[in-house]
Short mmCIF file of C-alpha atoms in Angstrom, two decimals:
data_model
loop_
_atom_site.label_atom_id
_atom_site.label_comp_id
_atom_site.label_asym_id
_atom_site.label_seq_id
_atom_site.Cartn_x
_atom_site.Cartn_y
_atom_site.Cartn_z
CA MET A 1 63.07 126.37 137.70
CA ALA A 2 65.92 124.06 138.77
CA SER A 3 66.07 123.06 142.42
CA THR A 4 68.98 124.46 144.26
CA THR A 5 71.92 121.78 144.66
CA PRO A 6 73.46 121.56 148.36
CA VAL A 7 77.03 122.07 148.46
CA PRO A 8 78.65 119.24 150.55
CA ALA A 9 80.08 120.33 153.83
CA THR A 10 83.54 119.79 152.95
CA LEU A 11 83.30 122.39 150.38
CA PRO A 12 82.94 126.23 150.52
CA GLN A 13 79.41 127.35 150.82
CA ARG A 14 80.00 130.36 148.58
CA ALA A 15 81.91 131.17 145.66
CA ALA A 16 83.78 134.24 147.63
CA GLN A 17 84.62 131.54 150.28
CA THR A 18 86.73 129.55 147.74
CA THR A 19 90.65 129.69 148.06
CA PRO A 20 93.60 127.54 146.32
CA ASP A 21 93.44 124.86 148.97
CA HIS A 22 89.44 124.58 148.95
CA PRO A 23 88.24 124.97 145.50
CA TRP A 24 85.00 124.15 144.01
CA PRO A 25 85.03 121.31 141.56
CA LEU A 26 84.05 122.36 137.99
CA ARG A 27 80.97 120.62 137.90
CA LEU A 28 79.71 122.39 140.90
CA LEU A 29 80.52 125.71 139.33
CA SER A 30 78.58 124.42 136.09
CA VAL A 31 75.58 123.69 138.37
CA LYS A 32 75.74 126.96 139.88
CA ILE A 33 75.75 128.82 136.89
CA ARG A 34 72.90 126.95 135.59
CA GLU A 35 70.93 127.72 138.67
CA TYR A 36 71.71 131.43 138.21
CA VAL A 37 70.90 131.60 134.70
CA ALA A 38 67.48 129.58 135.32
CA LYS A 39 66.44 132.18 137.72
CA MET A 40 66.43 134.77 134.65
CA SER A 41 63.09 135.90 133.14
CA ARG A 42 61.86 135.57 129.58
CA LEU A 43 63.11 138.29 127.81
CA TRP A 44 62.89 139.77 124.02
CA VAL A 45 66.46 139.54 122.13
CA GLU A 46 67.30 141.00 118.75
CA GLY A 47 69.72 139.98 116.29
CA GLU A 48 70.28 138.53 112.90
CA VAL A 49 70.14 134.99 111.91
CA ILE A 50 73.05 133.90 110.35
CA THR A 51 72.92 129.82 110.17
CA LEU A 52 69.74 128.18 109.84
CA GLN A 53 69.31 124.59 108.31
CA ARG A 54 65.85 123.38 108.85
CA ARG A 55 65.80 119.59 109.54
CA PRO A 56 62.68 118.07 108.16
CA GLY A 57 60.87 115.87 110.88
CA ALA A 58 62.92 117.23 113.86
CA LYS A 59 60.89 118.69 116.62
CA VAL A 60 63.61 121.03 117.52
CA GLN A 61 65.19 123.43 115.10
CA PHE A 62 68.75 125.14 115.87
CA LEU A 63 70.00 128.58 114.64
CA THR A 64 72.61 130.96 115.25
CA LEU A 65 71.71 134.54 116.32
CA ARG A 66 74.24 137.10 116.09
CA ASP A 67 74.37 140.80 117.49
CA LEU A 68 73.57 143.34 114.83
CA GLU A 69 76.71 145.41 115.62
CA GLU A 70 79.37 143.41 117.65
CA ASN A 71 80.83 140.12 117.02
CA VAL A 72 78.57 138.24 119.63
CA SER A 73 76.72 135.17 118.75
CA MET A 74 74.52 132.52 120.58
CA THR A 75 72.47 129.36 119.74
CA VAL A 76 68.74 129.42 119.55
CA LYS A 77 66.50 126.38 120.04
CA ILE A 78 62.92 126.34 119.14
CA LEU A 79 60.52 124.03 118.42
CA SER A 80 59.84 123.27 114.79
CA HIS A 81 56.19 124.34 114.75
CA LEU A 82 57.02 127.82 116.37
CA LEU A 83 59.60 128.67 113.82
CA PRO A 84 57.84 130.97 111.17
CA ALA A 85 58.72 129.92 107.56
CA THR A 86 59.74 133.45 106.70
CA VAL A 87 62.63 133.32 108.90
CA THR A 88 65.80 132.33 106.87
CA SER A 89 69.79 132.99 107.18
CA GLY A 90 70.23 136.77 107.17
CA SER A 91 66.86 137.79 108.44
CA ARG A 92 66.73 140.43 111.39
CA VAL A 93 64.43 138.90 114.17
CA VAL A 94 63.30 139.42 117.84
CA VAL A 95 63.22 136.42 120.01
CA TRP A 96 61.19 135.79 123.20
CA ALA A 97 63.20 133.15 124.99
CA VAL A 98 64.70 132.01 128.26
CA PRO A 99 68.33 131.50 128.58
CA ASP A 100 69.55 128.12 129.04
CA PHE A 101 73.01 126.83 130.28
CA TYR A 102 74.24 123.55 129.34
CA THR A 103 76.39 122.13 132.11
CA GLY A 104 77.73 119.52 129.88
CA ASN A 105 80.22 121.79 127.67
CA GLY A 106 79.21 125.15 129.54
CA SER A 107 77.73 126.63 126.72
CA LEU A 108 74.85 129.27 127.10
CA SER A 109 71.76 129.17 124.47
CA LEU A 110 68.32 130.39 124.13
CA TRP A 111 65.30 128.46 124.36
CA ALA A 112 62.78 130.50 122.21
CA GLN A 113 59.04 130.17 122.41
CA GLU A 114 58.47 132.79 119.82
CA ILE A 115 60.21 134.53 116.83
CA ARG A 116 59.30 137.49 115.08
CA PRO A 117 60.84 138.75 111.72
CA VAL A 118 61.81 142.37 112.05
CA GLY A 119 59.48 143.86 109.16
CA VAL A 120 60.56 146.94 107.02
CA GLY A 121 58.24 149.03 109.16
CA ASP A 122 60.20 148.41 112.33
CA ILE A 123 63.62 149.04 110.56
CA LEU A 124 62.33 152.47 109.17
CA ALA A 125 60.64 153.50 112.55
CA ARG A 126 64.11 152.88 114.19
CA LEU A 127 66.00 154.64 111.32
CA GLU A 128 63.37 157.64 111.97
CA ALA A 129 64.17 157.73 115.67
CA LEU A 130 67.89 157.84 115.01
CA LYS A 131 67.68 160.33 112.37
CA ALA A 132 65.69 162.61 114.63
CA LYS A 133 68.19 162.05 117.32
CA LEU A 134 71.08 163.15 115.17
CA ALA A 135 69.38 165.72 113.55
CA ALA A 136 68.52 167.22 117.29
CA GLU A 137 72.32 167.19 117.68
CA GLY A 138 72.79 169.40 114.50
CA LEU A 139 74.75 166.61 112.56
CA PHE A 140 72.27 167.43 109.49
CA ALA A 141 72.76 171.34 109.79
CA PRO A 142 73.46 173.38 106.51
CA GLU A 143 76.28 175.35 108.18
CA ARG A 144 78.19 171.93 108.71
CA LYS A 145 78.40 171.35 105.13
CA LYS A 146 81.68 171.56 103.42
CA PRO A 147 81.82 172.71 99.76
CA LEU A 148 83.48 170.52 97.42
CA PRO A 149 86.46 171.36 95.34
CA PHE A 150 86.14 172.73 91.82
CA LEU A 151 88.53 170.50 90.78
CA PRO A 152 89.94 167.86 93.28
CA ARG A 153 93.79 166.49 93.28
CA ALA A 154 92.40 162.96 94.13
CA VAL A 155 88.90 161.33 94.74
CA GLY A 156 88.69 158.81 97.51
CA LEU A 157 86.23 156.30 96.35
CA ILE A 158 84.91 153.70 98.99
CA VAL A 159 82.87 150.97 96.98
CA GLY A 160 82.30 147.33 97.24
CA ARG A 161 84.64 144.78 95.61
CA ASN A 162 84.15 144.42 91.82
CA THR A 163 80.97 146.33 91.81
CA LYS A 164 79.23 148.26 89.01
CA ALA A 165 78.99 151.41 91.39
CA LYS A 166 82.83 151.47 91.11
CA GLU A 167 82.93 151.49 87.30
CA ASP A 168 80.00 153.90 87.29
CA VAL A 169 81.99 156.71 89.05
CA ILE A 170 85.32 156.11 87.76
CA ILE A 171 84.25 155.73 83.95
CA ASN A 172 81.72 158.83 84.23
CA ALA A 173 84.22 160.96 86.08
CA SER A 174 86.82 160.13 83.43
CA LEU A 175 84.54 160.88 80.58
CA ARG A 176 83.92 164.26 82.38
CA TRP A 177 87.69 165.06 83.11
CA PRO A 178 90.21 162.56 81.70
CA GLY A 179 92.70 163.60 84.06
CA VAL A 180 90.92 162.67 87.37
CA ARG A 181 92.62 160.52 89.82
CA PHE A 182 91.33 158.16 92.41
CA GLU A 183 92.21 156.73 95.84
CA VAL A 184 89.84 153.45 95.72
CA ARG A 185 89.17 151.42 98.80
CA GLU A 186 87.25 148.39 98.01
CA VAL A 187 85.34 147.30 101.32
CA ALA A 188 82.42 145.15 102.38
CA VAL A 189 79.32 147.51 101.75
CA GLN A 190 76.64 144.99 102.78
CA GLY A 191 76.21 142.72 106.04
CA ARG A 192 77.84 142.67 109.24
CA ASP A 193 81.42 143.51 108.27
CA ALA A 194 80.63 146.56 106.20
CA VAL A 195 80.77 149.13 109.08
CA ALA A 196 83.99 147.79 110.36
CA GLN A 197 85.67 148.15 107.26
CA MET A 198 83.82 151.29 105.87
CA ILE A 199 85.21 153.33 108.83
CA PRO A 200 88.73 152.71 108.46
CA ALA A 201 88.86 153.46 104.99
CA LEU A 202 86.82 156.76 105.47
CA ARG A 203 89.25 157.86 108.23
CA GLU A 204 92.29 156.80 106.03
CA LEU A 205 91.16 158.50 103.02
CA ASP A 206 90.48 161.55 105.32
CA THR A 207 94.10 161.92 106.25
CA HIS A 208 95.45 161.37 102.76
CA PRO A 209 97.44 164.47 101.78
CA GLY A 210 95.94 164.24 98.12
CA VAL A 211 92.43 163.33 98.43
CA ASP A 212 90.00 166.58 98.14
CA VAL A 213 86.80 164.71 98.55
CA ILE A 214 85.38 161.28 99.49
CA VAL A 215 82.88 159.27 97.79
CA LEU A 216 80.79 156.56 99.44
CA ALA A 217 79.16 154.66 96.65
CA ARG A 218 76.72 151.38 96.29
CA GLY A 219 74.30 150.65 94.03
CA GLY A 220 70.67 149.78 94.97
CA GLY A 221 69.33 147.15 97.14
CA SER A 222 66.63 146.59 99.84
CA VAL A 223 66.31 148.48 102.83
CA GLU A 224 68.03 146.09 104.76
CA ASP A 225 70.82 146.04 102.11
CA LEU A 226 71.36 149.55 102.77
CA LEU A 227 71.56 149.46 106.58
CA PRO A 228 75.21 149.82 106.98
CA PHE A 229 74.90 153.28 105.33
CA SER A 230 72.43 154.28 108.39
CA ASP A 231 74.58 152.84 111.05
CA GLU A 232 75.12 155.31 113.86
CA HIS A 233 78.79 154.73 114.19
CA LEU A 234 79.35 155.18 110.25
CA VAL A 235 77.20 158.45 110.28
CA ARG A 236 79.15 159.67 112.84
CA ALA A 237 82.39 158.86 111.37
CA ILE A 238 81.29 160.87 108.21
CA ALA A 239 80.30 164.13 110.39
CA ALA A 240 83.88 164.08 111.91
CA THR A 241 85.90 164.17 108.63
CA HIS A 242 87.47 167.57 107.53
CA THR A 243 87.27 166.33 104.02
CA PRO A 244 84.07 166.86 102.01
CA VAL A 245 82.05 163.39 101.81
CA VAL A 246 79.61 162.77 98.85
CA SER A 247 77.09 159.97 99.85
CA ALA A 248 75.92 157.95 96.42
CA ILE A 249 74.05 155.10 97.82
CA GLY A 250 71.38 153.29 96.08
CA HIS A 251 69.01 154.77 93.49
CA GLU A 252 66.95 158.01 93.56
CA GLY A 253 64.40 156.76 96.21
CA ASP A 254 66.95 155.34 98.78
CA ASN A 255 67.73 157.75 101.39
CA PRO A 256 70.07 156.29 104.36
CA ILE A 257 71.07 158.31 106.84
CA SER A 258 74.51 158.93 105.18
CA ASP A 259 72.78 161.07 102.67
CA TYR A 260 71.94 163.32 105.16
CA VAL A 261 75.34 163.99 107.17
CA ALA A 262 77.26 163.99 104.16
CA ASP A 263 77.96 167.26 102.63
CA LEU A 264 76.44 166.30 99.37
CA ARG A 265 73.86 163.71 98.54
CA ALA A 266 73.99 162.21 94.92
CA SER A 267 71.09 160.39 93.78
CA THR A 268 73.38 157.43 92.16
CA PRO A 269 77.01 156.91 91.99
CA THR A 270 76.68 157.95 88.30
CA ASP A 271 75.07 161.32 89.46
CA ALA A 272 78.01 161.35 92.17
CA ALA A 273 80.72 161.21 89.20
CA LYS A 274 79.01 164.42 87.58
CA ARG A 275 79.35 166.28 91.09
CA ILE A 276 82.82 165.57 91.94
CA VAL A 277 84.54 166.81 88.67
CA PRO A 278 83.86 169.47 85.98
CA ASP A 279 82.92 168.60 82.47
CA ARG A 280 85.81 169.22 80.40
CA GLU A 281 83.94 170.06 77.36
CA ALA A 282 81.29 172.28 79.19
CA GLU A 283 84.49 174.08 80.47
CA LEU A 284 86.17 174.57 77.26
CA ASP A 285 83.01 175.97 75.75
CA GLY A 286 82.62 178.31 78.79
CA VAL A 287 86.16 179.54 78.41
CA GLN A 288 85.54 179.88 74.60
CA ALA A 289 82.34 181.96 75.47
CA ALA A 290 84.19 183.95 78.05
CA VAL A 291 86.88 184.76 75.33
CA ARG A 292 83.98 185.90 72.70
CA ARG A 293 82.33 188.23 75.69
CA LEU A 294 85.93 189.41 76.51
CA ARG A 295 86.48 190.39 72.64
CA GLN A 296 83.18 191.91 72.17
CA GLY A 297 83.59 194.07 75.57
CA MET A 298 87.02 195.19 74.30
CA ARG A 299 85.71 195.90 70.84
CA HIS A 300 82.81 197.81 72.17
CA ARG A 301 85.06 199.85 74.59
CA LEU A 302 87.40 200.47 71.84
CA ASP A 303 84.82 201.76 69.64
CA ARG A 304 83.23 204.04 72.36
CA ALA A 305 87.04 205.24 73.09
CA THR A 306 87.39 206.24 69.54
CA LYS A 307 83.83 207.79 69.07
CA GLU A 308 85.15 209.90 72.54
CA LEU A 309 88.49 210.79 70.92
CA GLU A 310 86.96 211.97 67.67
CA ALA A 311 84.60 214.11 69.59
CA LEU A 312 87.39 215.64 71.66
CA ARG A 313 89.40 216.33 68.52
CA ALA A 314 86.31 217.98 66.99
CA ARG A 315 86.11 220.55 69.77
CA PRO A 316 87.67 224.01 68.65
CA VAL A 317 90.41 223.60 71.33
CA LEU A 318 91.81 220.79 69.86
CA ALA A 319 90.96 221.59 66.11
CA ARG A 320 92.64 224.82 66.04
CA PRO A 321 94.85 224.88 69.35
CA ARG A 322 96.79 227.61 68.53
CA THR A 323 93.74 229.65 69.00
CA MET A 324 94.15 229.41 72.57
CA VAL A 325 97.72 230.52 72.66
CA GLU A 326 96.97 233.50 70.40
CA VAL A 327 94.02 234.79 72.75
CA ARG A 328 96.45 234.46 75.74
CA GLU A 329 99.12 236.07 73.91
CA GLN A 330 96.73 239.12 73.21
CA ASP A 331 95.98 239.18 76.71
CA ILE A 332 99.59 239.20 77.81
CA GLN A 333 100.12 242.22 75.33
CA SER A 334 97.52 244.03 76.77
CA LEU A 335 98.81 243.34 80.15
CA ARG A 336 102.19 244.50 79.29
CA SER A 337 101.12 247.53 78.09
CA TRP A 338 99.12 248.57 80.73
CA LEU A 339 102.00 247.53 83.21
CA ARG A 340 104.44 249.89 81.59
CA ALA A 341 101.97 252.65 81.20
CA HIS A 342 101.15 252.33 84.73
CA ILE A 343 104.99 252.36 85.83
CA ARG A 344 105.52 255.36 83.57
CA ARG A 345 103.06 257.11 85.30
CA ASP A 346 104.09 256.14 88.68
CA MET A 347 107.61 257.03 87.86
CA ALA A 348 106.59 260.60 86.75
CA SER A 349 104.83 261.05 89.64
CA SER A 350 107.45 260.01 91.88
CA SER A 351 109.91 262.18 89.87
CA GLN A 352 108.06 265.42 90.54
CA ASP A 353 107.64 264.46 94.47
CA ILE A 354 111.45 264.02 94.47
CA ALA A 355 112.31 267.17 92.76
CA SER A 356 109.90 269.17 95.12
CA LEU A 357 111.28 267.55 98.14
CA LEU A 358 114.77 268.42 96.64
CA SER A 359 113.92 271.81 96.15
CA GLN A 360 112.74 272.34 99.66
CA LEU A 361 115.84 270.27 101.21
CA ARG A 362 118.10 272.88 99.02
CA ALA A 363 116.13 275.79 100.23
CA LEU A 364 116.50 274.50 103.93
CA SER A 365 120.01 273.53 103.56
CA PRO A 366 122.84 275.38 105.45
CA GLN A 367 125.01 274.95 102.38
CA ALA A 368 122.46 277.33 100.51
CA THR A 369 123.03 279.64 103.43
CA LEU A 370 126.91 279.60 102.96
CA GLN A 371 126.29 279.93 99.30
CA ARG A 372 124.76 283.43 100.02
CA GLY A 373 128.39 284.79 101.52
CA TYR A 374 127.60 283.18 105.04
CA SER A 375 130.01 281.29 107.19
CA VAL A 376 130.23 279.39 110.26
CA ILE A 377 132.82 280.27 112.85
CA LEU A 378 134.11 277.29 114.91
CA SER A 379 136.11 277.60 118.28
CA GLY A 380 139.09 275.43 119.06
CA ASP A 381 136.99 272.81 120.64
CA ASP A 382 134.35 273.02 117.46
CA ARG A 383 131.80 274.73 119.34
CA VAL A 384 129.92 277.32 117.21
CA VAL A 385 130.65 281.03 117.76
CA SER A 386 127.42 282.82 118.03
CA GLN A 387 128.61 285.93 120.06
CA GLU A 388 131.54 287.81 120.84
CA ASN A 389 131.65 286.69 124.20
CA ASP A 390 132.48 283.35 123.11
CA VAL A 391 136.18 283.64 122.12
CA ARG A 392 138.77 285.57 123.55
CA ILE A 393 141.56 287.68 122.26
CA GLY A 394 144.16 285.59 120.47
CA GLU A 395 141.96 282.54 120.43
CA HIS A 396 142.54 280.56 117.12
CA LEU A 397 139.33 280.05 115.36
CA ARG A 398 138.04 278.23 112.02
CA ALA A 399 135.59 279.69 109.57
CA ILE A 400 133.73 277.13 107.51
CA LEU A 401 132.96 278.92 104.06
CA ALA A 402 130.66 277.46 101.20
CA ALA A 403 133.97 276.20 99.68
CA GLY A 404 136.93 275.64 101.93
CA THR A 405 137.83 276.84 105.53
CA LEU A 406 139.69 279.63 106.95
CA HIS A 407 142.11 279.85 110.26
CA LEU A 408 141.35 282.89 112.21
CA GLU A 409 143.06 284.73 115.31
CA VAL A 410 140.75 287.10 117.39
CA LYS A 411 142.48 290.31 117.71
CA GLY A 412 139.50 292.19 119.19
CA SER A 413 135.90 292.93 119.05
CA ALA A 414 133.70 295.96 117.69
CA HIS A 415 132.86 296.53 121.58
CA GLY A 416 136.16 296.01 123.05
CA ASN A 417 140.01 296.32 122.66
#
């Protein structure tokens, strides 16, 4: 550990005490930073080796270590005999080192005492941990899967530049459905820039008004080559899309995490071409088969309807339709005869009743009494005269006869003058 450098009495003792009039010289700041860095403990650091040129005979080897996700890099120094032969450019490694600050140019580096390549087993273990985390969040749940359209207006295709995967998807899809249209975005699908290029392409296609399905396609490769498709940022971007996404990465045995979050996993890019568009020949065969079934069904229904119609026509009511009318005609004639006889009986009975009542009425009628020679005497004020005391001598009376009226004058009575 470096010894503490005393600060001259004419200079501020602490960084916070510096002012525009009393600054630290750059050399002092550089020394202070080196002292601060020297106090750090050794630590394990993970990254990717991007530049390594072994110098034969040199005691110290230099390499550049870059962060796996961000564009951050740092120089690593290690004694030649401590650098494993399996470490090359592109290797994922973990480094046990102590930070070192060089005051001459103000650069920070690492002095490594051990470098270990990250094996496939370590990578797979990390992927399994990430997979379990995302599964617990529900990103792989079946109910989140969006169905693919039967016939997309356009297919968004994210592939590497001039790759066989692009040809596999486009050629095989066009063979199945010649009119299929593609919106192709060629990006890096391997290396440190892959995720940074694929996510914007995915978001652009997701907002494209004509794209109904998006395909992420890449040919086979090692576990390390396919790591971008298991990147957490890309996986979450796939989960956030509104457009159905098909993951067609590698071969049958390859299973990056994008396969689990995508709405459909295709085993290969060729398999993806078969999933995103229907087979024109198969659809034509299906239409022709449907037409045949429709015709057979129509013939069957027509034959059945013809037989039912013939059975109905064979029934007596349709074979001799006048029979039903004749039977009803006879019923109507019988009803008419019965009705006429019934009416005649009722009229004869009613006539007899009327004649009897008329005879009784006539017998009791005052007119019949008048017919026998009687009359009704009325006084001048139309009162009936029933006794001689009802009239006076000289009073004019009227006599109602069976036919006509007589005007009378009282001259006297049988008992009076």
